[in-house]
Coordinates of N, CA, C and O in Angstrom, one line a residue:
M289 N -43.6 -23.0 -16.5 CA -42.4 -22.3 -16.3 C -41.5 -23.1 -15.4 O -42.0 -23.6 -14.4
T290 N -40.3 -23.2 -15.7 CA -39.3 -23.9 -14.8 C -38.7 -22.9 -13.9 O -38.4 -21.8 -14.2
Q291 N -38.7 -23.3 -12.6 CA -38.1 -22.4 -11.6 C -36.8 -23.1 -11.0 O -36.9 -24.2 -10.6
V292 N -35.7 -22.3 -11.0 CA -34.5 -22.8 -10.5 C -33.9 -21.8 -9.5 O -33.9 -20.6 -9.7
S293 N -33.4 -22.3 -8.4 CA -32.8 -21.4 -7.4 C -31.4 -21.0 -7.9 O -30.7 -21.8 -8.5
T294 N -30.9 -19.8 -7.6 CA -29.6 -19.4 -8.0 C -28.5 -20.2 -7.3 O -27.4 -20.4 -7.8
E295 N -28.8 -20.7 -6.1 CA -27.9 -21.5 -5.4 C -27.6 -22.9 -6.1 O -26.5 -23.4 -5.9
S296 N -28.5 -23.3 -6.9 CA -28.3 -24.6 -7.5 C -27.5 -24.5 -8.8 O -27.1 -25.5 -9.4
L297 N -27.2 -23.3 -9.3 CA -26.5 -23.1 -10.5 C -25.0 -23.0 -10.2 O -24.5 -22.7 -9.1
S298 N -24.2 -23.1 -11.2 CA -22.7 -23.1 -11.1 C -22.3 -21.7 -10.6 O -22.9 -20.7 -10.9
P299 N -21.2 -21.7 -9.8 CA -20.7 -20.4 -9.3 C -20.3 -19.4 -10.4 O -20.3 -18.2 -10.1
I300 N -20.1 -19.9 -11.6 CA -19.8 -19.0 -12.7 C -20.9 -18.0 -13.0 O -20.7 -16.9 -13.5
W301 N -22.1 -18.4 -12.6 CA -23.3 -17.5 -12.8 C -23.4 -16.4 -11.8 O -24.1 -15.4 -12.0
E302 N -22.6 -16.5 -10.7 CA -22.8 -15.5 -9.6 C -22.6 -14.1 -10.1 O -23.4 -13.2 -9.8
K303 N -21.6 -13.8 -10.9 CA -21.4 -12.4 -11.4 C -22.6 -11.9 -12.2 O -22.9 -10.7 -12.2
Y304 N -23.2 -12.8 -13.0 CA -24.3 -12.4 -13.8 C -25.5 -12.1 -12.9 O -26.3 -11.1 -13.2
F305 N -25.7 -12.8 -11.8 CA -26.9 -12.6 -11.0 C -26.7 -11.3 -10.2 O -27.6 -10.6 -9.9
H306 N -25.4 -10.9 -9.9 CA -25.2 -9.6 -9.3 C -25.6 -8.5 -10.3 O -26.2 -7.5 -9.9
A307 N -25.3 -8.7 -11.6 CA -25.6 -7.7 -12.6 C -27.2 -7.6 -12.7 O -27.7 -6.5 -12.8
I308 N -27.9 -8.7 -12.6 CA -29.3 -8.7 -12.7 C -29.9 -8.0 -11.5 O -30.8 -7.2 -11.6
D309 N -29.3 -8.3 -10.3 CA -29.7 -7.6 -9.1 C -29.6 -6.1 -9.2 O -30.4 -5.3 -8.6
D310 N -28.6 -5.6 -10.0 CA -28.4 -4.2 -10.2 C -29.3 -3.6 -11.3 O -29.1 -2.5 -11.7
G311 N -30.2 -4.5 -11.9 CA -31.1 -4.0 -12.9 C -30.7 -4.3 -14.3 O -31.5 -3.9 -15.2
E312 N -29.6 -5.0 -14.5 CA -29.2 -5.2 -15.9 C -29.9 -6.4 -16.5 O -30.3 -7.4 -15.8
T313 N -30.1 -6.4 -17.8 CA -30.6 -7.6 -18.5 C -29.5 -8.4 -19.1 O -28.6 -7.8 -19.7
I314 N -29.6 -9.7 -19.1 CA -28.6 -10.6 -19.7 C -29.2 -11.2 -20.9 O -30.2 -11.8 -20.8
L315 N -28.5 -11.1 -22.0 CA -28.9 -11.7 -23.3 C -28.1 -13.0 -23.5 O -26.9 -12.9 -23.6
L316 N -28.8 -14.1 -23.6 CA -28.1 -15.4 -23.9 C -28.2 -15.6 -25.4 O -29.2 -15.4 -26.0
T317 N -27.0 -16.0 -25.9 CA -26.9 -16.3 -27.4 C -26.4 -17.6 -27.6 O -25.7 -18.2 -26.8
K318 N -26.7 -18.1 -28.8 CA -26.1 -19.4 -29.3 C -25.6 -19.1 -30.7 O -26.5 -18.7 -31.6
N319 N -24.4 -19.3 -30.9 CA -23.8 -18.9 -32.3 C -24.1 -17.5 -32.6 O -24.5 -17.2 -33.8
D320 N -24.0 -16.6 -31.7 CA -24.2 -15.1 -31.9 C -25.7 -14.8 -32.2 O -26.0 -13.7 -32.6
V321 N -26.6 -15.7 -32.0 CA -28.0 -15.5 -32.2 C -28.7 -15.5 -30.9 O -28.6 -16.4 -30.1
P322 N -29.4 -14.4 -30.5 CA -30.1 -14.3 -29.3 C -31.2 -15.4 -29.1 O -31.9 -15.7 -30.0
V323 N -31.2 -16.1 -28.0 CA -32.1 -17.2 -27.7 C -32.9 -16.9 -26.4 O -34.0 -17.5 -26.3
A324 N -32.4 -16.1 -25.5 CA -33.2 -15.9 -24.3 C -32.7 -14.6 -23.6 O -31.6 -14.1 -23.9
E325 N -33.5 -14.1 -22.7 CA -33.2 -12.9 -22.0 C -33.4 -13.2 -20.5 O -34.5 -13.8 -20.2
I326 N -32.5 -12.8 -19.7 CA -32.7 -12.9 -18.2 C -32.7 -11.5 -17.7 O -31.8 -10.8 -17.9
R327 N -33.8 -11.1 -17.1 CA -34.0 -9.7 -16.6 C -34.6 -9.7 -15.2 O -35.2 -10.7 -14.8
P328 N -34.4 -8.6 -14.5 CA -35.0 -8.6 -13.1 C -36.5 -8.6 -13.2 O -37.1 -8.2 -14.1
V329 N -37.1 -9.2 -12.2 CA -38.5 -9.2 -12.0 C -38.9 -8.0 -11.2 O -38.3 -7.7 -10.2
D330 N -40.0 -7.4 -11.6 CA -40.6 -6.3 -10.8 C -40.9 -6.9 -9.4 O -41.7 -7.8 -9.3
P331 N -40.3 -6.3 -8.3 CA -40.5 -6.9 -7.0 C -42.0 -6.8 -6.5 O -42.4 -7.6 -5.7
Q332 N -42.7 -5.9 -7.1 CA -44.1 -5.7 -6.7 C -45.0 -6.6 -7.6 O -46.2 -6.7 -7.3
G333 N -44.5 -7.2 -8.6 CA -45.2 -8.1 -9.5 C -46.0 -7.2 -10.4 O -46.2 -6.0 -10.3
R334 N -46.5 -7.9 -11.5 CA -47.3 -7.2 -12.5 C -48.7 -7.0 -12.0 O -49.3 -8.0 -11.5
K335 N -49.2 -5.9 -12.1 CA -50.6 -5.6 -11.7 C -51.5 -5.6 -13.0 O -51.0 -5.1 -14.1
L336 N -52.6 -6.2 -12.9 CA -53.6 -6.1 -14.0 C -54.0 -4.7 -14.3 O -54.3 -4.0 -13.4
R337 N -54.2 -4.4 -15.6 CA -54.7 -3.1 -15.9 C -56.2 -3.1 -15.7 O -56.9 -4.1 -15.9
P338 N -56.7 -2.0 -15.2 CA -58.2 -2.0 -14.9 C -59.0 -2.1 -16.2 O -58.6 -1.6 -17.2
R339 N -60.1 -2.7 -16.1 CA -61.1 -2.8 -17.2 C -61.6 -1.5 -17.5 O -61.8 -0.7 -16.6
G340 N -61.9 -1.2 -18.7 CA -62.6 0.0 -19.1 C -61.6 1.2 -19.1 O -62.1 2.3 -19.0
L341 N -60.4 1.0 -19.2 CA -59.4 2.0 -19.2 C -59.6 3.1 -20.2 O -59.4 4.3 -20.0
A342 N -60.0 2.6 -21.4 CA -60.3 3.6 -22.5 C -61.8 3.6 -22.9 O -62.1 3.9 -24.0
A343 N -62.6 3.4 -21.9 CA -64.0 3.4 -22.2 C -64.5 4.7 -22.8 O -64.1 5.8 -22.3
G344 N -65.3 4.6 -23.8 CA -65.8 5.8 -24.5 C -64.8 6.5 -25.4 O -65.2 7.5 -26.1
E345 N -63.6 6.1 -25.5 CA -62.6 6.7 -26.4 C -62.7 6.3 -27.9 O -62.3 7.0 -28.8
F346 N -63.3 5.1 -28.1 CA -63.4 4.6 -29.5 C -64.6 3.6 -29.5 O -65.0 3.0 -28.5
E347 N -65.0 3.3 -30.7 CA -66.1 2.3 -30.9 C -65.6 1.3 -32.0 O -65.0 1.7 -33.0
L348 N -65.8 0.0 -31.8 CA -65.5 -0.9 -32.8 C -66.6 -0.8 -33.9 O -67.7 -0.8 -33.7
P349 N -66.1 -0.9 -35.2 CA -67.1 -0.8 -36.3 C -67.9 -2.1 -36.3 O -67.5 -3.2 -35.8
E350 N -69.1 -2.1 -36.9 CA -69.9 -3.2 -37.0 C -69.3 -4.4 -37.8 O -69.5 -5.5 -37.5
D351 N -68.4 -4.1 -38.8 CA -67.8 -5.1 -39.6 C -66.5 -5.6 -39.0 O -65.7 -6.3 -39.7
F352 N -66.2 -5.3 -37.7 CA -64.9 -5.7 -37.1 C -64.6 -7.2 -37.3 O -63.5 -7.5 -37.5
D353 N -65.6 -8.1 -37.1 CA -65.3 -9.5 -37.2 C -65.5 -10.1 -38.6 O -65.3 -11.3 -38.8
D354 N -65.8 -9.3 -39.6 CA -66.1 -9.8 -40.9 C -64.7 -10.3 -41.5 O -63.7 -9.8 -41.2
P355 N -64.8 -11.3 -42.4 CA -63.6 -11.7 -43.1 C -63.0 -10.6 -43.9 O -63.6 -9.7 -44.4
L356 N -61.6 -10.6 -44.0 CA -60.9 -9.6 -44.8 C -61.2 -9.8 -46.3 O -61.4 -10.9 -46.8
P357 N -61.2 -8.7 -47.0 CA -61.3 -8.8 -48.5 C -60.2 -9.6 -49.1 O -59.1 -9.6 -48.6
D358 N -60.4 -10.2 -50.2 CA -59.4 -11.1 -50.9 C -58.1 -10.3 -51.2 O -57.0 -10.9 -51.0
D359 N -58.2 -9.1 -51.6 CA -57.0 -8.3 -51.9 C -56.1 -8.1 -50.7 O -54.9 -8.1 -50.8
I360 N -56.7 -8.0 -49.5 CA -55.9 -7.8 -48.3 C -55.4 -9.2 -47.8 O -54.2 -9.3 -47.4
L361 N -56.2 -10.2 -48.0 CA -55.7 -11.6 -47.6 C -54.5 -12.0 -48.4 O -53.6 -12.7 -47.9
K362 N -54.4 -11.6 -49.7 CA -53.3 -12.0 -50.5 C -52.0 -11.4 -50.0 O -50.9 -12.0 -50.2
L363 N -52.1 -10.3 -49.2 CA -50.9 -9.7 -48.7 C -50.2 -10.6 -47.6 O -49.1 -10.4 -47.2
F364 N -51.0 -11.5 -47.0 CA -50.6 -12.3 -45.9 C -50.1 -13.7 -46.4 O -49.7 -14.6 -45.6
T365 N -50.1 -14.0 -47.7 CA -49.8 -15.3 -48.2 C -48.4 -15.2 -48.9 O -47.9 -14.2 -49.3
L366 N -47.7 -16.4 -49.0 CA -46.4 -16.4 -49.5 C -46.4 -17.0 -50.9 O -45.9 -18.1 -51.2
E367 N -47.1 -16.4 -51.8 CA -47.2 -16.9 -53.2 C -46.2 -16.2 -54.1 O -45.7 -15.2 -53.9

């Protein structure tokens, strides 16, 4: 990940950083096509979810890792 300080950017960005500080998300576009999003970072950081959060709520079937049947695999091809 590239890290850039706001001070090193052009002053034209200042109003956008104020909006981000206020919780707004900025969508960057190129030729009206979205290419990136700048949004506030959670100040507390992301916390990992605890392991076993859904323990005992479901079981994986024995055939979970088995290859998919041909009729289903065909649905994923561009023929």
